[in-house]
Structures are given as structure tokens and as C-alpha cells.
Coordinates of C-alpha atoms in Angstrom, one line a residue:
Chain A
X1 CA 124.0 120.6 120.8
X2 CA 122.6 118.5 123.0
X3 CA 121.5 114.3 123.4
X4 CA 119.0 112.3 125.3
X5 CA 120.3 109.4 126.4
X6 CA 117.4 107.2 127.8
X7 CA 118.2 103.8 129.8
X8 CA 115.6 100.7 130.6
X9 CA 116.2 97.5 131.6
X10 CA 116.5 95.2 134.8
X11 CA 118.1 96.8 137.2
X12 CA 121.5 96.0 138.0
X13 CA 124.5 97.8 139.4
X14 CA 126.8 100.2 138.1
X15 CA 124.4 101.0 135.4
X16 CA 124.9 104.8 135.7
X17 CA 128.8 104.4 136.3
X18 CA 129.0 102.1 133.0
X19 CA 127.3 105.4 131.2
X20 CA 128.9 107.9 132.7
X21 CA 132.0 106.2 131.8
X22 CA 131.5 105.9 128.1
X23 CA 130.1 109.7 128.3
X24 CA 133.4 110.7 129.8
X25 CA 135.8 109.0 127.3
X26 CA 134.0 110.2 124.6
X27 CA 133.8 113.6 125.6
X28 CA 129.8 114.2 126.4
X29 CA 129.3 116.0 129.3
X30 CA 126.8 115.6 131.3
X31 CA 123.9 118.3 132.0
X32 CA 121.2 116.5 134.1
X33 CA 119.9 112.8 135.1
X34 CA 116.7 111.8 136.4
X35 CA 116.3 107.9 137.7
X36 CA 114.2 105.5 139.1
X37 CA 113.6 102.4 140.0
X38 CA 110.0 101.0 139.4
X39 CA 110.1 97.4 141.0
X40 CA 112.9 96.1 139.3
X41 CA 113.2 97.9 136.3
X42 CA 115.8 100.9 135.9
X43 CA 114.7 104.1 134.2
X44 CA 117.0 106.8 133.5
X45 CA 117.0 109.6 131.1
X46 CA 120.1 112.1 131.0
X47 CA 121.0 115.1 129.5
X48 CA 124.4 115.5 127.7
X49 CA 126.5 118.6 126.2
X50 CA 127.3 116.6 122.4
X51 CA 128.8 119.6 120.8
X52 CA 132.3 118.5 122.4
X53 CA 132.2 114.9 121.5
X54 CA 135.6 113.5 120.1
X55 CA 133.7 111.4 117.9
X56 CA 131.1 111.6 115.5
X57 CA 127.5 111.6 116.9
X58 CA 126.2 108.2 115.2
X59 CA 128.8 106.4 116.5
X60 CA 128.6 107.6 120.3
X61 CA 125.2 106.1 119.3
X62 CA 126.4 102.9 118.4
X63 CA 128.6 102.2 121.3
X64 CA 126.3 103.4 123.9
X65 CA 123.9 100.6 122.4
X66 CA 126.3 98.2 122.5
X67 CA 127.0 98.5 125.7
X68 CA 123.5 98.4 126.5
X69 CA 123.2 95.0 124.4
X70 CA 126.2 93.6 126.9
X71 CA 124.3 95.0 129.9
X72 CA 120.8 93.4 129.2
X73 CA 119.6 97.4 128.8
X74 CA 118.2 99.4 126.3
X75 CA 119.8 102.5 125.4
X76 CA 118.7 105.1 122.9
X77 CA 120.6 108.3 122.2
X78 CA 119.1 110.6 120.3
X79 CA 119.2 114.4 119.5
X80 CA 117.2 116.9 121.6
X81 CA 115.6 118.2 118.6
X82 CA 113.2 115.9 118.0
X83 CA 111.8 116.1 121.4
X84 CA 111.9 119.9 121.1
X85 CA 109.9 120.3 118.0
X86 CA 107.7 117.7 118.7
X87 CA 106.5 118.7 122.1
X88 CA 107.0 122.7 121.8
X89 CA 105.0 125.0 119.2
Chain B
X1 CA 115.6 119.7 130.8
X2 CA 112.8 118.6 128.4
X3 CA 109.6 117.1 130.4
X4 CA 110.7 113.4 131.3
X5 CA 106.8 112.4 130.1
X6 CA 107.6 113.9 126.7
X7 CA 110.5 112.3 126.6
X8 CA 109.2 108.7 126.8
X9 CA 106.0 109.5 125.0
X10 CA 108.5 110.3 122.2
X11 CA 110.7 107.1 122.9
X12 CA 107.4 105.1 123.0
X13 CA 105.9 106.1 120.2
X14 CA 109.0 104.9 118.4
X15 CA 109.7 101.3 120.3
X16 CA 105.9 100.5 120.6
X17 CA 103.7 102.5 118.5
X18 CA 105.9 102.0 115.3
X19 CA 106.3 105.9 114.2
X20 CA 108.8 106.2 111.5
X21 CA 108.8 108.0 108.8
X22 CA 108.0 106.5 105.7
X23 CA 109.4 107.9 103.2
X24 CA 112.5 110.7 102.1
X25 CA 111.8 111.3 98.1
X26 CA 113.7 113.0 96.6
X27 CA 112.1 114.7 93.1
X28 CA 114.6 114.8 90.3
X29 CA 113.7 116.6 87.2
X30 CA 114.4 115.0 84.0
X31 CA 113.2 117.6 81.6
X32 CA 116.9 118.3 80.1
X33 CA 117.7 114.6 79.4
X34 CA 115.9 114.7 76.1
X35 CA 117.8 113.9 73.1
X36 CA 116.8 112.5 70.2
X37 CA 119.8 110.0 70.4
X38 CA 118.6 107.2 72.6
X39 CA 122.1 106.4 73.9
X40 CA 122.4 109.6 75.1
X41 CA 119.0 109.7 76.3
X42 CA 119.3 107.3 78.6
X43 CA 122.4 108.5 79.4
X44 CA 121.7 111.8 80.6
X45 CA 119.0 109.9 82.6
X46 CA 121.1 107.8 84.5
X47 CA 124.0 110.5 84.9
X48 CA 120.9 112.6 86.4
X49 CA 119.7 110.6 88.7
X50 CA 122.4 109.2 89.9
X51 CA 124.4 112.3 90.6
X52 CA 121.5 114.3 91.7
X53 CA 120.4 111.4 94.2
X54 CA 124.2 110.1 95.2
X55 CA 123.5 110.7 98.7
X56 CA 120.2 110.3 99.5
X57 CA 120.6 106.8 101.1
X58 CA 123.3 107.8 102.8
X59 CA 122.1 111.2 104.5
X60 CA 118.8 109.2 105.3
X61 CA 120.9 107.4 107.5
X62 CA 122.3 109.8 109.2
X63 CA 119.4 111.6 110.4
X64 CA 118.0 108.2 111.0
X65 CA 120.5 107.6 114.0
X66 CA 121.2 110.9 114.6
X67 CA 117.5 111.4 116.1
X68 CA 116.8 107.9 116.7
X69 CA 113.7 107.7 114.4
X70 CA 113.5 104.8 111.2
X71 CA 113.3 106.1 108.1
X72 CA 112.2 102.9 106.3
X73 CA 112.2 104.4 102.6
X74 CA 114.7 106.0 100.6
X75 CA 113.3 106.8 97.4
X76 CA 113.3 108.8 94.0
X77 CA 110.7 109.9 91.7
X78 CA 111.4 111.9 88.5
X79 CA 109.6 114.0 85.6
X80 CA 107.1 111.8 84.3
X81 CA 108.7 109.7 81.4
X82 CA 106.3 110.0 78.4
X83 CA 107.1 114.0 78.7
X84 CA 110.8 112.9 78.0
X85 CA 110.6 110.7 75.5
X86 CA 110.5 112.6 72.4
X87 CA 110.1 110.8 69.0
X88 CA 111.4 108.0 70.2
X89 CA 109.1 104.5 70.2
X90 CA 107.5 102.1 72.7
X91 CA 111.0 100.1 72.9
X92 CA 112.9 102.8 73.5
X93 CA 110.3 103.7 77.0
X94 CA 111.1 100.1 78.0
X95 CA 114.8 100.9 77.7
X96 CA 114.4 104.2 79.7
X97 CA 112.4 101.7 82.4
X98 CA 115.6 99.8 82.9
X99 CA 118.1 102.7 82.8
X100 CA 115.8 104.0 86.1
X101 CA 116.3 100.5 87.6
X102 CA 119.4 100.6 87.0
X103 CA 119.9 103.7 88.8
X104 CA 118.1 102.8 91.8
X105 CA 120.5 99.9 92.0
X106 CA 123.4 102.0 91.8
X107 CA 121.7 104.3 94.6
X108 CA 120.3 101.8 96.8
X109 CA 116.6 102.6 97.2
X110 CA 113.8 100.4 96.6
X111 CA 111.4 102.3 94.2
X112 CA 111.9 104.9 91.9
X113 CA 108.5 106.4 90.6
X114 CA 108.0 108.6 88.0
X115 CA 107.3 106.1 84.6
X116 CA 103.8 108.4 84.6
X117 CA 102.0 109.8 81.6
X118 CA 99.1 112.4 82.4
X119 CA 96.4 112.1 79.7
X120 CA 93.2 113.1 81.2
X121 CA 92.3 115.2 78.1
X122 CA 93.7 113.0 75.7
X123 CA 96.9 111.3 74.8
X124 CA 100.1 112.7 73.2
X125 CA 102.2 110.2 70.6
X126 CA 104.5 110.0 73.8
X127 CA 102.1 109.0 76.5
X128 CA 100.7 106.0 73.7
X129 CA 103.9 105.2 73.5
X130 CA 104.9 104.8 77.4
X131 CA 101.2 103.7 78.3
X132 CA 102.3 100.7 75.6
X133 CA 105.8 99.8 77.3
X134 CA 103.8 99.6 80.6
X135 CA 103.9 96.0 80.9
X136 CA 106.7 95.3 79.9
X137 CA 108.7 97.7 81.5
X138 CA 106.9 96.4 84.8
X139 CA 108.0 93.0 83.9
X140 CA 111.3 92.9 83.0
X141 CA 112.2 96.0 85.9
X142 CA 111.8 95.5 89.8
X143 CA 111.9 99.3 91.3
X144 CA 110.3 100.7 88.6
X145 CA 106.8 102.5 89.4
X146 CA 105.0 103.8 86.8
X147 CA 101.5 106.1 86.6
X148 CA 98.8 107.2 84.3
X149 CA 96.5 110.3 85.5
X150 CA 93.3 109.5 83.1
X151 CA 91.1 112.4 84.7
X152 CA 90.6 115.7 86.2
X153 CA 88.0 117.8 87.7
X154 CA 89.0 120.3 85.0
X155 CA 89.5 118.4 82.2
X156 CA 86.7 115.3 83.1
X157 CA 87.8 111.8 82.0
X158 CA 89.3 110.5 79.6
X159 CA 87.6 107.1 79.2
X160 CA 89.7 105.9 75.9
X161 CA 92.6 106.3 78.5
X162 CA 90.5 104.4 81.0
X163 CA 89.8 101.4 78.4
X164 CA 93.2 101.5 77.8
X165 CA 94.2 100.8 81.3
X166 CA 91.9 97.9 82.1
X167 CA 94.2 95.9 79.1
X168 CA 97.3 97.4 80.2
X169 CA 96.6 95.9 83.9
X170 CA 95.5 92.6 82.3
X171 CA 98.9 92.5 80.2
X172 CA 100.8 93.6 83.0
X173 CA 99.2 91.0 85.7
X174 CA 99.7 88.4 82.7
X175 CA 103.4 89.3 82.1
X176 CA 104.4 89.1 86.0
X177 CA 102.2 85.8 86.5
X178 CA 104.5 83.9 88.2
X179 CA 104.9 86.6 90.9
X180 CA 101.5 86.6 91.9
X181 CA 101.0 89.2 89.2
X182 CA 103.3 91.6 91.0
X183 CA 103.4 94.0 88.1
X184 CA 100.1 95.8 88.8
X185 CA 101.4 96.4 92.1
X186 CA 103.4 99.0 90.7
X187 CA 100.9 100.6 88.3
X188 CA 98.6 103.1 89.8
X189 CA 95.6 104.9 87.8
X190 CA 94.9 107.9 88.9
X191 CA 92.5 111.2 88.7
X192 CA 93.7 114.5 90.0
X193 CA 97.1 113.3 90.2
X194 CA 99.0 115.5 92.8
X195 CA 102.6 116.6 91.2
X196 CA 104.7 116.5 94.7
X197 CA 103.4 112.8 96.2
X198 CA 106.2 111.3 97.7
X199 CA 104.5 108.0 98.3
X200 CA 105.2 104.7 95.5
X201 CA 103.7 103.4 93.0
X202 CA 102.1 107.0 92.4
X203 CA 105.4 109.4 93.1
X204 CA 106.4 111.7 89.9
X205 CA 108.3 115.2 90.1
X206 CA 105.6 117.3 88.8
X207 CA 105.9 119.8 86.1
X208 CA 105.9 122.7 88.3
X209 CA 108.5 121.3 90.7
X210 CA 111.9 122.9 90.5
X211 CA 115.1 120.9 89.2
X212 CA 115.1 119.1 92.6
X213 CA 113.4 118.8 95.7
X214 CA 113.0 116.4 99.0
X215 CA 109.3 115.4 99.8
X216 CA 108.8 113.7 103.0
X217 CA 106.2 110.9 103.8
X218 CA 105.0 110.3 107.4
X219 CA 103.5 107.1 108.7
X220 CA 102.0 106.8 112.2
X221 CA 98.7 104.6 112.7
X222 CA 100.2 102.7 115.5
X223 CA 100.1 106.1 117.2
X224 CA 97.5 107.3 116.9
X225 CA 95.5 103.8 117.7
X226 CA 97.1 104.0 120.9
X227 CA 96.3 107.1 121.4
X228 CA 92.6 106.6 120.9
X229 CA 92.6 103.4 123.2
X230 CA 94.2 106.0 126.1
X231 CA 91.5 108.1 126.3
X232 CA 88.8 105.9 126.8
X233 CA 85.1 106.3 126.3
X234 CA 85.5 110.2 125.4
X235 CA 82.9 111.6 123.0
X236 CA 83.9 112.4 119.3
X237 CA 84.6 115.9 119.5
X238 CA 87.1 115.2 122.3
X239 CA 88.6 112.1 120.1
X240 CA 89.2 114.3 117.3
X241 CA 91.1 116.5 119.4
X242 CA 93.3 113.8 120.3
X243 CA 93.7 112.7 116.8
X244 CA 94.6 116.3 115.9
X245 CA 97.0 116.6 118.2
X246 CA 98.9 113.0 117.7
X247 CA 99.1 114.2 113.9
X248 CA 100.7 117.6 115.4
X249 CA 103.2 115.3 116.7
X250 CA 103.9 112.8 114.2
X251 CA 103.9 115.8 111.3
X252 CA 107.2 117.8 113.3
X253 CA 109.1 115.0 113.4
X254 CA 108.3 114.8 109.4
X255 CA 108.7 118.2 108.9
X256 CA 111.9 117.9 111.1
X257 CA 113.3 115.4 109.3
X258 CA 112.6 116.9 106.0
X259 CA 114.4 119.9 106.7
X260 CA 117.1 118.6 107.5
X261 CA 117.6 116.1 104.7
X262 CA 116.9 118.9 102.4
X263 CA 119.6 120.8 104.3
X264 CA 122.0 118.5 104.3
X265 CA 121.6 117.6 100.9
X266 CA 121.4 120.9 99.1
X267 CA 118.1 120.7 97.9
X268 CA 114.7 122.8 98.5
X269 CA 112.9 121.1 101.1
X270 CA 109.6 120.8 99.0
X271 CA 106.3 119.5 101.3
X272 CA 105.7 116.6 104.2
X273 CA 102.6 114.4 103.0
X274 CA 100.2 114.2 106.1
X275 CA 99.7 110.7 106.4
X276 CA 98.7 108.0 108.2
X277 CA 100.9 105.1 106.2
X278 CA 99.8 101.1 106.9
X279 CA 102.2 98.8 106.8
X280 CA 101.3 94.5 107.0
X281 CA 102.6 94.9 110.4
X282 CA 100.5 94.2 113.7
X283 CA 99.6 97.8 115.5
X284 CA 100.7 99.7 112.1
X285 CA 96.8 99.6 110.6
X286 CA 94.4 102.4 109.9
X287 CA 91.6 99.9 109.9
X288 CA 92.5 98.9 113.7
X289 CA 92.2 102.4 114.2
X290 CA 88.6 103.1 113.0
X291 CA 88.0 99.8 114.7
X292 CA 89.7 101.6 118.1
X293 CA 87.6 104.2 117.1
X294 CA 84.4 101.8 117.9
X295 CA 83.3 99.6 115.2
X296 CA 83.3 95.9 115.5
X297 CA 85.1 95.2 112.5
X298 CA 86.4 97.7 109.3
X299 CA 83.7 97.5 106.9
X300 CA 80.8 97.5 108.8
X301 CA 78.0 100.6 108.9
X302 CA 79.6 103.8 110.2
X303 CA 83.1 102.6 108.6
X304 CA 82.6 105.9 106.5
X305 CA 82.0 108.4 108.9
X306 CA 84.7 106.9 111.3
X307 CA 87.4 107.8 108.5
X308 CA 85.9 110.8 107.4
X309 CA 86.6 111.9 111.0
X310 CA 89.8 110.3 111.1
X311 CA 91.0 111.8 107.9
X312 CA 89.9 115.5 108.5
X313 CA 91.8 115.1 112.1
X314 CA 94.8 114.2 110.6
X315 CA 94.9 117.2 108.3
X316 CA 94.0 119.5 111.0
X317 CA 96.7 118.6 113.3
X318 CA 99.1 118.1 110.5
X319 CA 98.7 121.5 108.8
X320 CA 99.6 123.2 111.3
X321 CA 103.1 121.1 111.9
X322 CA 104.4 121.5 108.9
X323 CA 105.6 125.1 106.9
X324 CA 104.6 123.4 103.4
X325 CA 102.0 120.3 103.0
X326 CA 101.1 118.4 100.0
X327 CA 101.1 115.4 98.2
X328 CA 98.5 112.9 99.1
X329 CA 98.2 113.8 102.9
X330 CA 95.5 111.7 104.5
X331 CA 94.6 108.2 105.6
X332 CA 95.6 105.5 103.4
X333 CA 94.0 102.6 102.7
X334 CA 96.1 99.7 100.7
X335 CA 94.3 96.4 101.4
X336 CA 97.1 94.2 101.1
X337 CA 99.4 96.6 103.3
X338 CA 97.7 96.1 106.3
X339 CA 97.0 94.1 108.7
X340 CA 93.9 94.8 109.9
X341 CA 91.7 95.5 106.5
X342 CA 93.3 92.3 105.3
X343 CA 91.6 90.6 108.1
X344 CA 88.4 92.7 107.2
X345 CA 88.7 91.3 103.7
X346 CA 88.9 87.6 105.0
X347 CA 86.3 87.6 106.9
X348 CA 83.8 89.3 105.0
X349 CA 83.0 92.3 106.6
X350 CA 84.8 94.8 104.0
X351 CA 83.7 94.7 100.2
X352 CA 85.0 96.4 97.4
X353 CA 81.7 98.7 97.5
X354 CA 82.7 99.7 101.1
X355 CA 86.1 100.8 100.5
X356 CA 84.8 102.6 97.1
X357 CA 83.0 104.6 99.6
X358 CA 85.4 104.9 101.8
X359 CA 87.7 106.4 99.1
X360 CA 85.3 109.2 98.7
X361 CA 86.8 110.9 102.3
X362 CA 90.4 110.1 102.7
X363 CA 93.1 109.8 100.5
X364 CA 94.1 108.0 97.7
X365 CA 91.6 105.0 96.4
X366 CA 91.0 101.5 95.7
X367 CA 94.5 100.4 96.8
X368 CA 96.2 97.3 96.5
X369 CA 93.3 95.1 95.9
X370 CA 93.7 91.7 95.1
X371 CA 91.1 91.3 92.1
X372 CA 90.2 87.3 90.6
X373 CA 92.8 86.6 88.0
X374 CA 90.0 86.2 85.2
X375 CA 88.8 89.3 85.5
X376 CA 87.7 90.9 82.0
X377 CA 89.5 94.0 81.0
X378 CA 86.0 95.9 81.2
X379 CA 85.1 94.9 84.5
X380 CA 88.6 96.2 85.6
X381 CA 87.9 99.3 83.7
X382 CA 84.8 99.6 85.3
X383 CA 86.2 100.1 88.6
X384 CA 88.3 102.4 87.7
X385 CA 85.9 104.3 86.1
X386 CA 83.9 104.1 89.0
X387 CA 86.9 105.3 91.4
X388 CA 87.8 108.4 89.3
X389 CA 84.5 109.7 89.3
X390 CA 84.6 110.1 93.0
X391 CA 87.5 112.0 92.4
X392 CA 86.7 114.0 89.7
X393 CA 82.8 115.0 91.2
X394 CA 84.6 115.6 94.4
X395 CA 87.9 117.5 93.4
X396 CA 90.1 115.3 94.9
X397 CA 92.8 112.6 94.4
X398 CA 91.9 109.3 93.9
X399 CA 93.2 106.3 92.0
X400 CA 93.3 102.8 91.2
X401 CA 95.5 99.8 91.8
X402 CA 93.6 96.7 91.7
X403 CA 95.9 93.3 90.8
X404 CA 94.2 90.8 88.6
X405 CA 96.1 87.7 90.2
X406 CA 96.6 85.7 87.8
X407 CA 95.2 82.2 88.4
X408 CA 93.6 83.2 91.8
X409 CA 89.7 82.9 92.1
X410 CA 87.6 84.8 95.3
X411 CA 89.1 83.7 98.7
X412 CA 92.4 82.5 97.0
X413 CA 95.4 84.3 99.3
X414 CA 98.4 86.3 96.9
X415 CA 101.9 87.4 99.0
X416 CA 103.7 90.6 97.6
X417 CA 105.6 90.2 100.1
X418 CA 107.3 93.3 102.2
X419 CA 105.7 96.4 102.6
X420 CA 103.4 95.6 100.0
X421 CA 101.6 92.6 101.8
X422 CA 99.3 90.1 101.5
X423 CA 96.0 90.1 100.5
X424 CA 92.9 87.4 100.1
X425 CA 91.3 87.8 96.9
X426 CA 88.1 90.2 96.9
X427 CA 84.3 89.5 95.5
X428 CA 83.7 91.4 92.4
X429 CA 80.9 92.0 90.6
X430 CA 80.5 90.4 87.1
X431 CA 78.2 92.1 85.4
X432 CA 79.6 93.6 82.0
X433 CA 80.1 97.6 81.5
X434 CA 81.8 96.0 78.4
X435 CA 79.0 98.5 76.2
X436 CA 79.4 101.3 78.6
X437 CA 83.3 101.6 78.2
X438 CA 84.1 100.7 74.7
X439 CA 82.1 103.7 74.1
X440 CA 84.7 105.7 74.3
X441 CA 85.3 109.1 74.1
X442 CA 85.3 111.5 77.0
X443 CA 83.1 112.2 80.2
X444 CA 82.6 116.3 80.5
X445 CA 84.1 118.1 83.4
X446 CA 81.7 118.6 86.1
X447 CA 79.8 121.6 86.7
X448 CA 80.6 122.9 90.4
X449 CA 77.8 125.7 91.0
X450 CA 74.3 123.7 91.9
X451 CA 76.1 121.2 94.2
X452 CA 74.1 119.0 95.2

């Protein structure tokens, strides 16, 4: 099982350490990032392995976004699967 | 790793574009809650409902956040009441009406549909006696929905049952008069009724259905508007390609969503309804779309064909999405609940003759249409015979929900509220069918060889 966590918002730093972080503790291991930096707005989208989280899935959610709502960022986790079924036949 | 353009077309589509779905529903059968005890009647209904439908709210949520789409309505629709009923009277149908508010209290959803009768060939001791309770069951209940199928193409129409409904809307918009006649928002008159809908006021679990089921509703204007101001100044064969294949999109993530709710919840995973769902909100409107689409403003000349093409898009794309399709599936378009037709209204440009036409090529009908509150019950019959016509000549759905406003004239503004809007009130035309309806009787099926 696997999550996309996507990331926008001013940039700032330690934006993909403060991630990382929570993705660590919580037991989501990460499978692939791509960033960038358009002006100065932060864009990141990464890949993570769910299927050993400690916790349940809606609450890595929540946390994630909370720590975005500290950070000024938005951050949406959400399961692969829609991304696969709606962009592959 | 998944494309990153998919990825933030998806997110977009979300954020900007307003995609959600609309609607889980699940259909709960009530056929083996008759009893000719009416304590235990309405017990068995409640127990049903609310032990069939105990985590409905709940598992909505969790797919919700776990793919990061809204799912704005939870909601339940049952057997159609007057086939449950039995011997028992008209106050006895009022009583059921509150036992199904009840249970949506209990469950935590905001409409439960189902408080139906079908009577287009005539009407059982049953149906008279629900049709009866309608307005005050709509009254004295807040999530109740109830609807009346008064036609089909195989049966004609039944215009006794159509007489009947122009008083029952009056008494309705009467009884709920000091909510902007609210009532008749959550009355819907219909021909061809479809059995799976999942969308309110017109949702019943159909005759046919097994003892439970999830139906899923999709929404998506937002998206596809954008998507039509993207490409430009394409022709209309390359704009209905792009129509078809936003639908695609929008009609996985339904289908997605509705297997996994039925999944999760046990239950058959019964059809996604294909459509494009308004809501009040700004960038959620068909009619911005067909406006997006090139017309100056919904309503004027070419309105029709702009839909038409809209409509048949949306199907295209959306069959192929989804394993099972049904319901109402197609463009809706309520009047109050959105944003842009309300503006339409107000200034003019759309009439209640337009959107009868327009009826003729999407889905559903006159919808949530602010009607002056003096409006005879003829008149009001009138249009609805009118509507089901189209239906029935044309073998498809249509229906009715017009509200009288009580106290409003033409140009007055009434607020629903929520999903279900606001709307100004709509020019009619006065002259009497008074002779023409209390006729009676029934309008023959149509013949469907010599089409013309």
C-alpha cells in the first residue's frame, strides 16, 4: 500500500526534513520525491510505503496536515488508488 | 511513480475544481417490515434502517480521508412506503414519515428518500393513502423525501394522479409557509421513475433491488468547466472529447469509491449515477458550463443543443468508467442549486419554457423552481403534465419539483438554504388548463413505431 503525499506552500526551510521526520516516526517509508521550487513556492510530491505505518492511515493524515497548518503549507495525503484508477484504464 | 501531472491534475481537480462525490446511498429494503400492528410496523422500520445503515456515515468517512476526496452526502433511501403500508390509514403513513426521520437522526445523514408511491397506472388504497400524508409528513419531518411516479412510457399517464399532485404541492407549500415553503423541496413528481437513483428528493430502493445495496452519486461541473476553458477555441467534436474524457475521470473515482464503501460495508455495490451534480457554489454550475461552452448567458438560443452535447458526453465518458451505471446519470439542472442558472433566472435570460426544453436532453426535469406563491393547483398541474410528457414521448426520466412559495410574487427571492439554494421567483404563465386537467382519467401510452 502506498500514499501520495503532496506539499505547496511558500518556501521555507526544512520543509522536506519536517516530512521526512513525521514519515519516519510513524513508520512510512519513503519510495521517491520529486521537488521544485517555482519562484517562491515549494512543490513536492513523494511516494511512501503505508503498509508498515504504526498508526492508522487517517490519522497519519491528520498529523501530516497539521503540521502543514503550523508550517504555512498545504499537505494532502492521500492513497495511490485514486490516482491509479483515475489516470490508468 | 505515478506521472507528477496526474498527480496534481487529480489534487487540482479536488482543491479548485470542487470534485467530490456527491452522494454514498445506501438502498435498504423495507419489504419485510409490514405488519398489520402499527407499533411493530414502525418498529421493524426503524430497527431496519438503523441496523442495516449503522455505519454508513462512518465508513463514508473513512474513504473520505483515506483518498482525500469529499464525500459531501451520506444518505439512505428505502422501499417506497405506500408498498409497506398495508391496511393501515393516512395517519399511520405520517407516523412511518417520522419513524424514517428519526432514523436518519440516529444515523447522522441528512435525507432519507424513499416516502414514494408509483401510480402511473392508477392508484392502490396504499398509495391514496401516502399521497394524502404527503404534506404533512413533509411538514412536521425534516430529512424526509418523498416521491410519486404518475407516468410511464408503458403505462402513459396517469392524469387523476397528476391532479392530485398539483393540490398536494399547494398543501404542502401551504403547510411549510413559514420556511419559504420548504416542503415542496422535498417532493419530487416523476415519470419513468428509475428504481436505483441515489440522488434526493427522488432516491427509493426499487422493487427489483436486493435487500441492500450502495449507489454512488458523482458531482463534477467545476471540472469539467475548467476543462472546457483549457482547451480553448477547439471545435465541438474535439470539446466533446474532452468532456468525455473528464467524465472518464470523475466516474473512477465514483466507481472507486463505491466499491469500496460497498466493500467495506458488506453490501452489493449496486450502480454510480453519471452526473454532473450543481451545487449554489461559485465554479460548481452546469449552466457556467454551457456558458464555457460559448453562449452568452444559459437560456439563450443554442442553450439546447449545448446540453444535449454536454449530456451525451458525460454518458460516454462515464459508461465506460464504471462496471454498473444507472440511476439518473446525466446533467442536472436544479435552478435554485446553482449558481449560475440562478443568475440566468434573475436576469431574464432563462424561462421556464427554456428549461422545459432543456429537460427533453439531460436528466431529470423542471428542478427546484421557485414558482409565485398563488399559483392555482391546475396551473401547477399543468406543468407537470407538461414535463411528463417529455418523458413519457421520449422514454426517459423526467420529473417535477416546482415550489409554490408561499407569499412570493415573480422576482421575489426564496433561500432553502444549503445545498438546496436560492432561487428568484420564475414568470409563469396563467392561463387556465383548469378544463383540460379535471378531465381526468388517463393519457394512452405512446405508440413507438412511426416516430416522428
Amino acid at each position: 500500500m502506498k500514499a501520495i503525499i503532496s506539499v505547496t506552500g511558500k518556501d521555507n526551510v526544512g520543509i522536506i526534513a519536517g516530512v521526512s521526520t513525521i514519515c519516519a516516526e510513524k513508520g512510512a517509508n519513503i519510495l521517491d520525491i520529486t521537488q521544485s521550487v517555482l519562484s517562491e513556492y515549494f512543490a513536492m510530491i513523494m511516494l511512501a510505503d503505508i503498509s508498515e505505518l504504526k498508526i492508522p492511515f487517517s490519522e497519519f493524515v491528520d498529523i501530516l496536515s497539521e503540521y502543514g497548518n503550523s508550517k504555512n503549507l498545504q499537505i494532502q495525503t492521500m492513497h495511490e488508488d485514486i490516482f491509479n484508477t483515475m489516470h490508468h484504464i | 511513480m505515478i506521472n507528477t501531472a496526474d498527480i496534481l491534475e487529480t489534487i487540482n481537480m479536488i482543491r479548485q475544481e470542487n470534485l467530490d462525490i456527491r452522494t454514498i446511498t445506501m438502498g435498504i429494503s423495507l419489504l419485510d417490515c409490514c405488519s398489520e400492528d402499527e407499533g411493530r410496523l414502525l418498529t421493524n422500520i426503524y430497527d431496519k434502517i438503523t441496523k442495516n445503515a449503522e455505519n454508513l456515515v462512518k465508513t463514508g468517512e473513512e474513504i473520505e480521508k483515506k483518498y482525500g476526496i469529499p464525500i459531501v452526502n451520506k444518505r439512505v433511501s428505502v422501499t417506497p412506503v405506500a408498498l409497506i403500508g398495508g391496511k393501515h390509514g393516512r395517519d399511520t403513513y405520517v407516523k412511518i414519515a417520522q419513524t424514517l426521520d428519526r432514523a436518519a437522526d440516529t444515523l447522522g445523514i441528512n435525507f432519507i428518500g424513499g416516502f414514494s408511491a408509483l401510480v402511473d397506472k392508477g392508484f392502490t388504497k396504499s398509495s391514496e393513502n401516502l399521497i394524502a400524508s404527503i404534506p404533512e409528513a413533509l411538514s412536521i419531518t425534516g430529512k424526509v423525501c418523498s416521491s410519486v411516479n404518475v407516468a410511464s412510457t408503458k403505462a402513459g399517464i396517469n392524469m387523476d394522479a397528476i391532479r392530485l399532485m398539483g393540490k398536494t404541492i399547494k398543501e404542502t407549500a401551504f403547510l411549510t409557509k413559514d420556511n419559504y415553503s420548504i416542503g415542496c423541496a422535498k417532493l419530487v413528481v416523476f415519470a419513468n421513475v428509475p428504481q436505483d437513483n441515489p440522488f434526493m428528493a427522488g432516491a427509493f430502493h426499487g422493487i427489483g433491488e436486493p435487500e441492500c445495496v450502495i449507489n454512488v452519486g458523482v458531482s463534477g461541473p467545476g471540472v469539467v468547466s475548467s476543462a472546457i476553458s483549457r482547451a480553448g477555441d477547439c471545435d465541438l467534436s474535439q470539446l466533446a472529447d474532452i468532456i468525455k474524457k473528464t467524465a472518464f475521470k470523475i466516474t473512477r473515482v465514483g466507481q472507486l469509491v463505491a466499491s469500496e464503501a460497498a466493500e467495506r460495508l458488506g453490501v452489493p455495490f449496486g450502480i454510480v449515477d453519471l452526473s454532473l451534480a450543481p451545487t449554489p457554489a461559485i465554479g460548481d454550475s452546469v449552466a457556467r458550463i454551457l456558458e464555457n461552452m460559448g453562449l452568452e448567458c444559459c437560456g439563450a438560443h443554442g442553450t439546447t443543443a449545448a446540453l444535449a452535447m454536454l449530456n451525451d458526453a458525460v454518458k460516454k465518458g462515464g459508461v465506460m468508467a464504471s462496471s454498473h451505471v444507472g440511476g439518473l446519470s446525466g446533467a442536472f439542472i436544479p435552478v435554485s442549486e446553482d449558481e449560475g442558472m440562478i443568475a440566468a433566472v434573475a436576469n431574464g435570460s432563462l424561462s421556464i419554457e427554456k428549461l422545459e426544453a432543456m429537460t427533453a436532453v439531460c436528466s431529470v426535469g423542471l428542478d427546484m423552481i421557485a414558482i409565485p406563491g398563488d399559483t392555482t393547483e391546475a396551473v401547477i398541474s399543468g406543468i407537470i403534465a407538461d414535463e411528463i410528457s417529455i418523458g413519457v414521448a421520449n422514454t426517459k426520466t423526467t420529473a417535477v419539483r416546482v415550489i409554490p412559495a408561499y407569499g412570493k410574487k415573480e422576482g421575489d427571492t426564496v433561500e432553502f438554504g444549503g445545498l438546496l439554494g436560492y432561487a428568484p421567483v420564475i414568470k409563469l404563465n396563467h392561463n387556465s388548463p383548469e378544463k383540460f386537467i379535471s378531465r381526468g382519467g388517463r393519457i394512452p401510452a405512446p405508440i413507438h413505431s412511426l416516430k416522428n
